[in-house]
Coordinates of N, CA and C in Angstrom, one line a residue:
M21 N 24.4 -0.4 40.1 CA 25.2 -0.9 38.9 C 26.6 -0.4 39.0
S22 N 27.6 -1.3 38.8 CA 28.9 -1.0 39.0 C 29.4 0.0 37.9
A23 N 30.5 0.6 38.1 CA 31.1 1.6 37.0 C 31.4 0.8 35.7
L24 N 31.9 -0.4 35.9 CA 32.2 -1.2 34.7 C 30.9 -1.5 33.9
A25 N 29.8 -1.9 34.6 CA 28.5 -2.2 33.9 C 28.0 -1.0 33.2
Q26 N 28.1 0.1 33.9 CA 27.6 1.4 33.3 C 28.4 1.7 32.0
F27 N 29.7 1.5 32.1 CA 30.5 1.8 30.9 C 30.1 0.9 29.8
I28 N 30.0 -0.4 30.0 CA 29.5 -1.4 29.0 C 28.2 -1.0 28.4
L29 N 27.3 -0.6 29.2 CA 25.9 -0.2 28.8 C 26.0 1.0 27.9
C30 N 26.8 2.0 28.3 CA 26.8 3.2 27.5 C 27.5 3.0 26.2
F31 N 28.5 2.1 26.2 CA 29.2 1.8 25.0 C 28.3 1.1 24.0
V32 N 27.5 0.2 24.5 CA 26.5 -0.6 23.6 C 25.5 0.4 23.0
V33 N 25.0 1.3 23.8 CA 24.0 2.2 23.3 C 24.5 3.2 22.3
L34 N 25.8 3.7 22.6 CA 26.4 4.6 21.6 C 26.7 3.8 20.3
Q35 N 27.1 2.6 20.4 CA 27.4 1.8 19.2 C 26.2 1.6 18.4
M36 N 25.0 1.3 19.1 CA 23.8 1.1 18.4 C 23.3 2.4 17.7
S37 N 23.4 3.5 18.4 CA 23.0 4.8 17.8 C 23.8 5.2 16.6
A38 N 25.1 4.9 16.7 CA 26.0 5.3 15.5 C 25.7 4.3 14.4
E39 N 25.2 3.1 14.7 CA 25.0 2.2 13.6 C 23.7 2.4 12.9
I40 N 22.7 2.9 13.6 CA 21.3 2.9 13.1 C 21.0 4.1 12.2
F41 N 21.1 5.3 12.8 CA 20.5 6.4 12.1 C 21.6 7.4 11.7
A42 N 21.5 7.8 10.5 CA 22.3 8.9 10.0 C 21.5 9.6 8.9
A43 N 20.8 10.7 9.3 CA 19.8 11.3 8.4 C 18.8 10.3 8.0
N44 N 18.5 10.1 6.7 CA 17.5 9.0 6.3 C 18.2 7.8 5.9
Q45 N 19.5 7.6 6.3 CA 20.2 6.4 6.0 C 20.2 5.4 7.2
C46 N 20.1 4.1 6.9 CA 20.2 3.2 8.0 C 21.2 2.1 7.5
S47 N 22.1 1.7 8.4 CA 23.0 0.7 8.1 C 23.4 -0.1 9.3
G48 N 23.9 -1.3 9.1 CA 24.3 -2.1 10.2 C 23.4 -3.3 10.4
N49 N 23.9 -4.3 11.2 CA 23.1 -5.5 11.4 C 21.9 -5.3 12.2
L50 N 21.8 -4.2 13.0 CA 20.7 -4.1 13.9 C 19.5 -3.3 13.3
C51 N 19.7 -2.8 12.1 CA 18.7 -2.0 11.5 C 17.4 -2.7 11.3
D52 N 17.5 -3.9 10.6 CA 16.2 -4.6 10.3 C 15.6 -5.2 11.6
Q53 N 16.2 -5.1 12.7 CA 15.6 -5.7 13.9 C 15.0 -4.5 14.8
L54 N 15.6 -3.3 14.7 CA 15.2 -2.3 15.6 C 14.4 -1.2 14.9
T55 N 14.3 -1.1 13.6 CA 13.6 -0.1 13.0 C 12.3 -0.7 12.3
P56 N 11.2 0.0 12.4 CA 9.9 -0.5 11.8 C 10.1 -0.7 10.3
R57 N 9.6 -1.8 9.8 CA 9.6 -2.1 8.3 C 8.2 -1.9 7.7
S58 N 7.2 -1.7 8.5 CA 5.8 -1.5 8.0 C 5.0 -0.6 9.0
C59 N 3.9 -0.2 8.6 CA 3.0 0.5 9.6 C 2.6 -0.5 10.7
L60 N 2.5 -1.7 10.4 CA 2.1 -2.7 11.4 C 3.1 -2.7 12.5
D61 N 4.4 -2.6 12.2 CA 5.4 -2.5 13.3 C 5.2 -1.3 14.1
H62 N 4.7 -0.2 13.6 CA 4.4 1.0 14.4 C 3.2 0.7 15.3
L63 N 2.2 0.0 14.7 CA 1.0 -0.3 15.5 C 1.4 -1.2 16.7
K64 N 2.2 -2.2 16.4 CA 2.7 -3.1 17.5 C 3.5 -2.3 18.6
R65 N 4.0 -1.2 18.3 CA 4.7 -0.3 19.3 C 3.8 0.8 19.8
C66 N 2.5 0.5 19.7 CA 1.4 1.4 20.3 C 1.2 2.7 19.7
S67 N 1.6 2.8 18.3 CA 1.2 4.0 17.6 C -0.1 3.7 17.0
T68 N -1.2 4.4 17.3 CA -2.5 4.2 16.9 C -3.1 5.3 16.0
S69 N -2.4 6.3 15.7 CA -3.0 7.4 14.9 C -2.6 7.3 13.5
E70 N -3.5 7.5 12.5 CA -3.1 7.5 11.1 C -2.3 8.7 10.8
G71 N -1.4 8.5 9.8 CA -0.5 9.7 9.4 C 0.8 9.2 8.9
N72 N 1.8 10.1 8.9 CA 3.1 9.8 8.3 C 4.0 9.2 9.3
Y73 N 4.7 8.2 8.9 CA 5.7 7.5 9.7 C 6.8 7.1 8.9
K74 N 8.0 6.8 9.5 CA 9.1 6.3 8.7 C 9.3 4.8 8.9
I75 N 9.6 4.1 7.8 CA 9.8 2.7 7.8 C 11.1 2.4 7.1
Y76 N 11.7 1.3 7.4 CA 13.0 0.9 6.9 C 12.8 0.0 5.6
N77 N 13.6 0.3 4.6 CA 13.5 -0.5 3.4 C 14.9 -1.3 3.3
E78 N 14.7 -2.6 3.4 CA 15.9 -3.5 3.5 C 16.6 -3.6 2.2
N79 N 16.0 -3.2 1.1 CA 16.6 -3.4 -0.2 C 17.6 -2.2 -0.5
D80 N 17.5 -1.0 0.1 CA 18.5 0.0 0.0 C 19.0 0.6 1.3
N81 N 18.6 0.0 2.4 CA 19.0 0.4 3.7 C 18.7 1.9 4.0
C82 N 17.5 2.3 3.5 CA 17.1 3.7 3.7 C 15.8 3.7 4.5
L83 N 15.5 4.9 5.1 CA 14.3 5.1 5.8 C 13.4 6.0 5.0
Y84 N 12.2 5.7 4.8 CA 11.3 6.4 4.0 C 10.0 6.9 4.7
S85 N 9.5 8.1 4.4 CA 8.3 8.5 5.0 C 7.1 7.9 4.3
V86 N 6.2 7.2 5.0 CA 5.1 6.6 4.4 C 3.8 7.1 5.1
Y87 N 2.7 6.8 4.5 CA 1.4 7.1 5.1 C 0.8 5.8 5.7
C88 N 0.4 5.8 7.0 CA -0.2 4.7 7.7 C -1.6 4.9 8.0
D89 N -2.4 3.8 7.8 CA -3.8 3.8 8.3 C -3.8 2.8 9.4
M90 N -4.0 3.3 10.6 CA -4.0 2.3 11.8 C -5.4 2.0 12.1
V91 N -5.7 0.7 12.3 CA -7.0 0.2 12.8 C -6.9 -0.6 14.0
P92 N -6.7 0.0 15.2 CA -6.4 -0.7 16.4 C -7.6 -1.6 16.8
E93 N -8.8 -1.3 16.3 CA -10.0 -2.1 16.7 C -9.9 -3.5 16.1
T94 N -9.3 -3.6 15.0 CA -9.1 -5.0 14.4 C -7.6 -5.4 14.4
A95 N -6.8 -4.6 15.1 CA -5.3 -4.9 15.2 C -4.7 -5.0 13.8
A96 N -5.1 -4.0 12.9 CA -4.6 -4.0 11.5 C -3.9 -2.7 11.3
A97 N -3.0 -2.7 10.3 CA -2.3 -1.4 9.9 C -2.1 -1.6 8.4
W98 N -2.2 -0.5 7.7 CA -2.0 -0.5 6.3 C -1.0 0.6 5.9
T99 N -0.2 0.3 4.8 CA 0.8 1.3 4.4 C 0.4 1.6 2.9
L100 N 0.3 2.9 2.7 CA 0.0 3.4 1.3 C 1.2 3.1 0.3
V101 N 0.9 2.4 -0.7 CA 1.9 2.2 -1.7 C 1.7 3.0 -3.0
E102 N 0.5 3.3 -3.3 CA 0.2 4.1 -4.5 C -1.1 4.9 -4.3
S103 N -1.1 6.1 -4.8 CA -2.3 6.9 -4.8 C -2.2 8.0 -5.9
F104 N -3.3 8.2 -6.6 CA -3.3 9.2 -7.6 C -4.8 9.8 -7.8
A105 N -4.8 11.1 -8.0 CA -6.1 11.7 -8.3 C -6.5 11.4 -9.7
L106 N -7.8 11.5 -10.0 CA -8.3 11.2 -11.4 C -7.7 12.2 -12.4
S107 N -7.3 13.3 -12.0 CA -6.6 14.3 -12.8 C -5.3 13.8 -13.3
H108 N -4.7 12.8 -12.7 CA -3.4 12.2 -13.1 C -3.5 10.9 -13.7
K109 N -4.7 10.5 -14.2 CA -5.0 9.2 -14.6 C -4.3 8.8 -15.9
D110 N -3.9 9.7 -16.7 CA -3.2 9.4 -18.0 C -1.7 9.4 -17.9
E111 N -1.1 9.6 -16.7 CA 0.3 9.5 -16.5 C 0.7 8.0 -16.5
D112 N 1.9 7.8 -17.2 CA 2.3 6.4 -17.4 C 2.4 5.5 -16.1
P113 N 2.9 6.0 -15.0 CA 3.0 5.2 -13.8 C 1.7 4.6 -13.3
F114 N 0.6 5.4 -13.6 CA -0.7 5.0 -13.1 C -1.6 4.4 -14.2
R115 N -1.1 4.3 -15.3 CA -1.9 3.7 -16.4 C -1.2 2.6 -17.1
K116 N 0.2 2.6 -17.2 CA 0.8 1.5 -18.0 C 1.7 0.6 -17.1
H117 N 1.8 0.8 -15.8 CA 2.8 0.0 -15.0 C 2.1 -0.8 -14.0
P118 N 2.1 -2.2 -14.0 CA 1.7 -2.9 -12.9 C 2.7 -2.9 -11.7
F119 N 2.4 -3.4 -10.6 CA 3.3 -3.3 -9.5 C 4.6 -4.1 -9.7
K120 N 4.6 -5.0 -10.6 CA 5.8 -5.8 -10.9 C 6.9 -4.9 -11.5
T121 N 6.6 -3.8 -12.1 CA 7.6 -2.9 -12.7 C 7.9 -1.7 -11.8
N122 N 9.0 -1.1 -12.1 CA 9.5 0.0 -11.3 C 9.1 1.3 -11.9
A123 N 8.2 2.0 -11.3 CA 7.8 3.3 -11.9 C 7.5 4.3 -10.7
P124 N 8.5 4.7 -9.9 CA 8.2 5.5 -8.7 C 7.7 6.9 -9.0
V125 N 6.9 7.4 -8.2 CA 6.5 8.8 -8.3 C 6.5 9.4 -6.8
N126 N 7.3 10.4 -6.6 CA 7.4 11.0 -5.3 C 7.6 10.0 -4.2
K127 N 8.5 9.0 -4.4 CA 8.7 7.8 -3.5 C 9.1 8.2 -2.2
K128 N 9.7 9.4 -1.9 CA 10.1 9.8 -0.6 C 9.1 10.7 0.1
S129 N 8.0 10.9 -0.6 CA 7.0 11.8 0.0 C 5.6 11.3 -0.2
A130 N 5.1 10.5 0.7 CA 3.8 9.8 0.5 C 2.7 10.9 0.6
N131 N 1.8 10.8 -0.4 CA 0.7 11.7 -0.5 C -0.5 11.1 -1.3
F132 N -1.6 11.6 -1.3 CA -2.7 10.9 -1.9 C -3.0 11.4 -3.4
N133 N -2.4 12.6 -3.7 CA -2.6 13.2 -5.0 C -1.8 12.5 -6.1
R134 N -0.5 12.2 -5.8 CA 0.3 11.7 -6.9 C 1.5 11.0 -6.2
Y135 N 1.4 9.7 -6.1 CA 2.4 9.0 -5.3 C 2.5 7.5 -5.7
R136 N 3.7 7.0 -5.8 CA 3.8 5.6 -6.0 C 5.2 5.1 -5.5
M137 N 5.3 4.1 -4.7 CA 6.5 3.6 -4.2 C 7.4 3.0 -5.3
S138 N 8.6 2.9 -5.2 CA 9.5 2.2 -6.1 C 9.2 0.7 -6.0
Q139 N 9.6 -0.1 -7.0 CA 9.4 -1.6 -6.9 C 10.2 -2.2 -5.7
P140 N 11.4 -1.7 -5.5 CA 12.2 -2.2 -4.3 C 11.5 -1.9 -3.0
Q141 N 10.9 -0.7 -2.9 CA 10.2 -0.3 -1.7 C 9.0 -1.3 -1.5
M142 N 8.2 -1.5 -2.6 CA 7.1 -2.4 -2.5 C 7.5 -3.8 -2.1
S143 N 8.5 -4.2 -2.7 CA 9.0 -5.6 -2.5 C 9.4 -5.8 -1.0
S144 N 10.1 -4.8 -0.5 CA 10.5 -4.9 1.0 C 9.2 -4.9 1.9
L145 N 8.3 -4.0 1.5 CA 7.1 -3.9 2.3 C 6.2 -5.2 2.2
K146 N 6.1 -5.7 1.0 CA 5.4 -7.0 0.8 C 5.9 -8.1 1.6
S147 N 7.2 -8.2 1.8 CA 7.8 -9.3 2.6 C 7.4 -9.3 4.0
V148 N 6.8 -8.2 4.5 CA 6.3 -8.2 5.9 C 4.9 -7.9 5.9
S149 N 4.2 -8.1 4.8 CA 2.7 -7.9 4.7 C 2.0 -9.1 4.4
T150 N 0.8 -9.3 4.7 CA 0.0 -10.5 4.4 C -1.2 -10.1 3.5
H151 N -1.6 -8.9 3.4 CA -2.8 -8.5 2.6 C -2.6 -7.2 1.8
W152 N -3.4 -7.1 0.8 CA -3.4 -5.8 0.1 C -4.9 -5.3 0.0
R153 N -5.0 -4.0 -0.3 CA -6.4 -3.5 -0.4 C -6.3 -2.3 -1.4
A154 N -7.5 -2.0 -1.9 CA -7.7 -0.8 -2.7 C -8.8 0.0 -2.2
T155 N -8.7 1.3 -2.1 CA -9.8 2.2 -1.6 C -10.0 3.4 -2.6
C156 N -11.0 4.1 -2.3 CA -11.3 5.3 -3.1 C -11.3 6.5 -2.1
S157 N -10.6 7.6 -2.5 CA -10.7 8.9 -1.8 C -10.6 8.7 -0.3
F158 N -9.7 7.9 0.2 CA -9.6 7.5 1.6 C -9.6 8.8 2.5
P159 N -8.9 9.9 2.2 CA -9.0 11.0 3.2 C -10.4 11.6 3.4
I160 N -11.2 11.4 2.4 CA -12.6 11.9 2.5 C -13.6 10.8 3.0
D161 N -13.5 9.6 2.4 CA -14.5 8.6 2.7 C -14.1 7.6 3.6
G162 N -12.8 7.5 3.9 CA -12.3 6.4 4.8 C -12.7 5.0 4.4
I163 N -13.0 4.2 5.3 CA -13.4 2.8 5.0 C -14.8 2.6 5.5
D164 N -15.8 2.5 4.6 CA -17.2 2.4 5.0 C -17.9 1.2 4.3
G165 N -17.1 0.3 3.6 CA -17.7 -0.8 3.0 C -18.1 -0.6 1.6
R166 N -17.9 0.6 1.0 CA -18.3 0.8 -0.4 C -17.0 1.1 -1.2
D167 N -17.0 0.5 -2.5 CA -16.0 0.8 -3.4 C -14.6 0.5 -2.8
Q168 N -14.4 -0.7 -2.4 CA -13.1 -1.1 -1.9 C -12.9 -2.6 -2.2
A169 N -11.7 -3.0 -2.2 CA -11.3 -4.4 -2.4 C -10.2 -4.8 -1.4
R170 N -10.2 -6.0 -1.0 CA -9.2 -6.5 -0.1 C -8.9 -8.0 -0.3
A171 N -7.7 -8.4 -0.3 CA -7.3 -9.8 -0.5 C -6.1 -10.2 0.2
N172 N -5.8 -11.5 0.3 CA -4.6 -12.0 0.9 C -3.5 -12.2 -0.2
F173 N -2.3 -11.8 0.1 CA -1.2 -12.1 -0.9 C -1.1 -13.5 -1.3
Q174 N -1.4 -14.4 -0.3 CA -1.3 -15.8 -0.5 C -2.3 -16.3 -1.6
D175 N -3.5 -15.7 -1.6 CA -4.6 -16.1 -2.5 C -4.4 -15.4 -3.8
F176 N -3.9 -14.1 -3.8 CA -3.7 -13.4 -5.1 C -2.6 -12.4 -5.0
D177 N -1.5 -12.7 -5.6 CA -0.3 -11.9 -5.4 C -0.2 -10.8 -6.5
I178 N -0.6 -9.6 -6.2 CA -0.6 -8.5 -7.2 C 0.8 -8.0 -7.6
M179 N 1.8 -8.5 -6.9 CA 3.1 -8.1 -7.2 C 3.8 -8.9 -8.3
T180 N 3.2 -10.1 -8.5 CA 3.8 -11.0 -9.5 C 2.9 -11.3 -10.6
F181 N 1.6 -11.2 -10.5 CA 0.6 -11.5 -11.5 C 0.6 -10.6 -12.7
L182 N 0.6 -11.2 -13.8 CA 0.4 -10.4 -15.1 C -0.6 -11.2 -15.9
G183 N -1.5 -10.4 -16.5 CA -2.6 -11.0 -17.4 C -4.0 -10.7 -16.9
N184 N -4.9 -11.7 -17.1 CA -6.3 -11.5 -16.6 C -6.7 -12.7 -15.8
G185 N -7.5 -12.5 -14.8 CA -7.9 -13.6 -14.0 C -8.9 -13.2 -12.9
A186 N -9.7 -14.1 -12.5 CA -10.6 -13.8 -11.4 C -9.9 -13.6 -10.1
M187 N -10.3 -12.7 -9.3 CA -9.6 -12.4 -8.0 C -10.4 -12.9 -6.8
N188 N -9.7 -13.4 -5.8 CA -10.3 -13.9 -4.6 C -10.3 -12.8 -3.6
V189 N -11.4 -12.1 -3.4 CA -11.4 -11.0 -2.5 C -12.4 -11.2 -1.4
S190 N -12.0 -10.7 -0.2 CA -12.9 -10.9 0.9 C -13.8 -9.8 1.1
N191 N -13.6 -8.6 0.4 CA -14.5 -7.5 0.6 C -14.3 -6.6 -0.7
A192 N -15.3 -6.7 -1.6 CA -15.3 -5.8 -2.8 C -16.7 -5.4 -3.1
L193 N -17.2 -4.3 -2.5 CA -18.5 -3.9 -2.8 C -18.6 -2.9 -4.0
Q194 N -19.6 -3.2 -4.8 CA -19.8 -2.4 -6.1 C -18.7 -2.8 -7.0
D195 N -17.9 -3.9 -6.8 CA -16.9 -4.3 -7.7 C -16.9 -5.8 -7.8
G196 N -16.9 -6.3 -9.0 CA -16.8 -7.7 -9.3 C -15.9 -7.9 -10.5
G197 N -16.1 -8.9 -11.3 CA -15.3 -9.0 -12.5 C -13.9 -9.6 -12.3
Q198 N -13.0 -9.2 -13.2 CA -11.7 -9.8 -13.2 C -10.6 -8.7 -12.9
L199 N -9.5 -9.1 -12.3 CA -8.3 -8.3 -12.1 C -7.5 -8.5 -13.4
S200 N -7.0 -7.3 -13.9 CA -6.2 -7.4 -15.2 C -5.0 -6.5 -15.0
M201 N -3.9 -7.1 -15.5 CA -2.6 -6.3 -15.6 C -1.7 -7.0 -16.5
H202 N -1.1 -6.3 -17.4 CA 0.0 -6.9 -18.3 C 0.9 -5.8 -18.8
T203 N 0.4 -5.0 -19.7 CA 1.1 -3.8 -20.1 C 0.3 -2.5 -19.6
C204 N -0.5 -2.7 -18.6 CA -1.2 -1.6 -18.0 C -1.2 -1.8 -16.5
S205 N -1.7 -0.8 -15.8 CA -1.7 -0.9 -14.3 C -2.8 -1.9 -13.8
Q206 N -2.6 -2.4 -12.6 CA -3.6 -3.3 -12.1 C -4.9 -2.6 -12.0
H207 N -6.0 -3.3 -12.3 CA -7.3 -2.7 -12.2 C -8.3 -3.9 -12.3
I208 N -9.6 -3.5 -11.9 CA -10.7 -4.5 -11.9 C -11.6 -4.1 -13.0
D209 N -11.9 -5.0 -13.9 CA -12.9 -4.8 -15.0 C -14.2 -5.2 -14.4
S210 N -14.9 -4.2 -13.9 CA -16.1 -4.5 -13.1 C -17.3 -5.0 -13.9
S211 N -17.3 -4.8 -15.2 CA -18.4 -5.2 -16.0 C -18.3 -6.6 -16.5
H212 N -17.1 -7.3 -16.2 CA -16.9 -8.6 -16.6 C -17.4 -9.6 -15.5
G213 N -17.9 -10.7 -16.0 CA -18.4 -11.7 -15.0 C -17.2 -12.6 -14.6
G214 N -17.6 -13.6 -13.8 CA -16.6 -14.5 -13.4 C -16.3 -14.6 -11.9
C215 N -16.9 -13.7 -11.1 CA -16.7 -13.7 -9.7 C -18.1 -13.8 -9.0
Q216 N -18.1 -13.8 -7.7 CA -19.3 -14.0 -7.0 C -20.2 -12.8 -6.9
F217 N -19.7 -11.6 -7.4 CA -20.4 -10.4 -7.3 C -21.2 -10.2 -8.7
V218 N -22.3 -9.4 -8.6 CA -23.0 -9.1 -9.8 C -23.0 -7.6 -9.9
P219 N -22.1 -7.0 -10.6 CA -21.8 -5.6 -10.6 C -22.6 -4.8 -11.7
T220 N -23.8 -5.2 -12.0 CA -24.5 -4.6 -13.2 C -25.2 -3.3 -12.8
A221 N -25.7 -3.2 -11.5 CA -26.4 -2.0 -11.1 C -25.5 -0.8 -11.1
G222 N -25.8 0.2 -11.9 CA -25.0 1.4 -11.9 C -23.7 1.3 -12.7
A223 N -23.5 0.2 -13.3 CA -22.2 0.0 -14.0 C -22.2 0.6 -15.4
V224 N -21.0 0.8 -15.9 CA -20.7 1.3 -17.2 C -20.0 0.3 -18.0
A225 N -20.4 -0.1 -19.2 CA -19.7 -1.1 -19.9 C -18.2 -0.8 -20.1
G226 N -17.4 -1.9 -19.7 CA -16.0 -1.8 -19.8 C -15.3 -0.9 -18.8
E227 N -16.0 -0.5 -17.8 CA -15.3 0.5 -16.8 C -14.1 -0.2 -16.1
D228 N -13.2 0.6 -15.8 CA -11.9 0.2 -15.2 C -11.8 0.8 -13.8
N229 N -11.7 0.0 -12.8 CA -11.7 0.5 -11.4 C -10.4 0.2 -10.7
F230 N -10.0 1.1 -9.9 CA -8.7 1.0 -9.1 C -7.5 1.1 -9.9
G231 N -7.5 1.5 -11.2 CA -6.3 1.6 -12.0 C -6.7 1.6 -13.5
F232 N -5.7 2.0 -14.3 CA -5.9 2.0 -15.8 C -7.3 2.6 -16.1
P233 N -7.6 3.9 -15.6 CA -8.9 4.4 -15.8 C -9.2 4.9 -17.2
K234 N -9.2 4.0 -18.1 CA -9.5 4.4 -19.5 C -11.0 4.7 -19.7
I235 N -11.9 3.8 -19.1 CA -13.3 4.0 -19.1 C -13.7 4.2 -17.7
I236 N -14.2 5.4 -17.4 CA -14.6 5.7 -16.0 C -16.1 5.7 -15.8
N237 N -16.5 5.6 -14.6 CA -17.9 5.6 -14.1 C -18.1 6.6 -13.0
P238 N -18.7 7.6 -13.2 CA -18.9 8.6 -12.1 C -19.6 8.1 -10.9
N239 N -20.3 6.9 -11.0 CA -20.9 6.3 -9.9 C -19.9 5.7 -8.9
F240 N -18.7 5.5 -9.4 CA -17.6 4.8 -8.7 C -16.8 5.9 -8.0
R241 N -16.7 5.8 -6.7 CA -16.1 6.9 -5.9 C -14.7 7.4 -6.4
C242 N -13.9 6.5 -6.9 CA -12.6 6.9 -7.4 C -12.7 7.8 -8.7
H243 N -13.9 7.8 -9.3 CA -14.1 8.5 -10.5 C -15.1 9.7 -10.4
E244 N -15.5 10.0 -9.2 CA -16.6 11.1 -9.1 C -16.2 12.4 -9.6
N245 N -15.0 12.8 -9.4 CA -14.5 14.1 -10.0 C -12.9 14.0 -10.1
V246 N -12.4 15.1 -10.7 CA -11.0 15.1 -10.9 C -10.1 15.0 -9.7
N247 N -10.7 15.3 -8.5 CA -9.9 15.3 -7.3 C -10.1 13.9 -6.6
S248 N -10.9 13.1 -7.1 CA -11.1 11.7 -6.4 C -9.8 10.9 -6.6
T249 N -9.5 10.1 -5.6 CA -8.3 9.4 -5.6 C -8.5 7.9 -5.6
T250 N -7.6 7.2 -6.2 CA -7.4 5.7 -6.1 C -6.3 5.4 -5.2
N251 N -6.5 4.6 -4.2 CA -5.5 4.3 -3.2 C -5.2 2.8 -3.1
W252 N -3.9 2.4 -3.2 CA -3.5 1.0 -3.0 C -2.7 0.9 -1.7
W253 N -2.9 -0.2 -0.9 CA -2.2 -0.4 0.4 C -1.7 -1.8 0.5
F254 N -0.6 -2.0 1.3 CA -0.2 -3.3 1.7 C -0.3 -3.3 3.3
G255 N -0.7 -4.3 3.8 CA -0.9 -4.3 5.3 C -1.0 -5.7 5.9
G256 N -1.5 -5.8 7.1 CA -1.6 -7.0 7.8 C -2.2 -6.8 9.2
Y257 N -2.4 -7.9 9.9 CA -3.0 -8.0 11.2 C -2.0 -8.6 12.2
Q258 N -2.1 -8.1 13.4 CA -1.1 -8.5 14.5 C -1.2 -10.0 14.7
C259 N -2.4 -10.6 14.5 CA -2.6 -12.0 14.8 C -2.5 -12.9 13.6
S260 N -2.2 -12.3 12.4 CA -2.1 -13.1 11.2 C -0.8 -13.9 11.1

């Protein structure tokens, strides 16, 4: 490589470095191209371990630490957007606010006990996600097919929906009924009919699952004890 070529290469690298990272701030035209915007971007770059990663939020040009669940076996990755322990069930962000509203909690420090992204963070993440899911006590139970829900944003957009309506889910075991949100957080009224599931066994009349936990059912993993957590995620698949 000639001296001129080396000079040009070094100049470009230095320019990119100066443009991209400054503490937790990201600015410049190259940011949205070179920094991961979701956990799926990290998976595509061969990061396969679950844990904390940084992603870029295009709405405020900042980098945020998020929690990622990597599933390389199915080429999927999920980013935690909200999680709260049952002991925090009566706090406004987890009881009165659907994802359409802005009610952040510890938005810069993803955790399972008490956390919710800001609405701009969710909006940025949703723009590069295809699916959403809800789980219970993920750090303990993981994903085993019980007490979870998953759907495609195209089929049911939980970021814009307000009201009551049947949900089109591809996996929701021990949960049926209708998804509800208006002046309360998104949740599934499992004792209501209207879906392909029959959630009567072990159910409690009027129970609220995955949010707005006004009526709880200890048979539901998110409600087993005060340390049980409700977890919401946005994600996608490499081939989707």
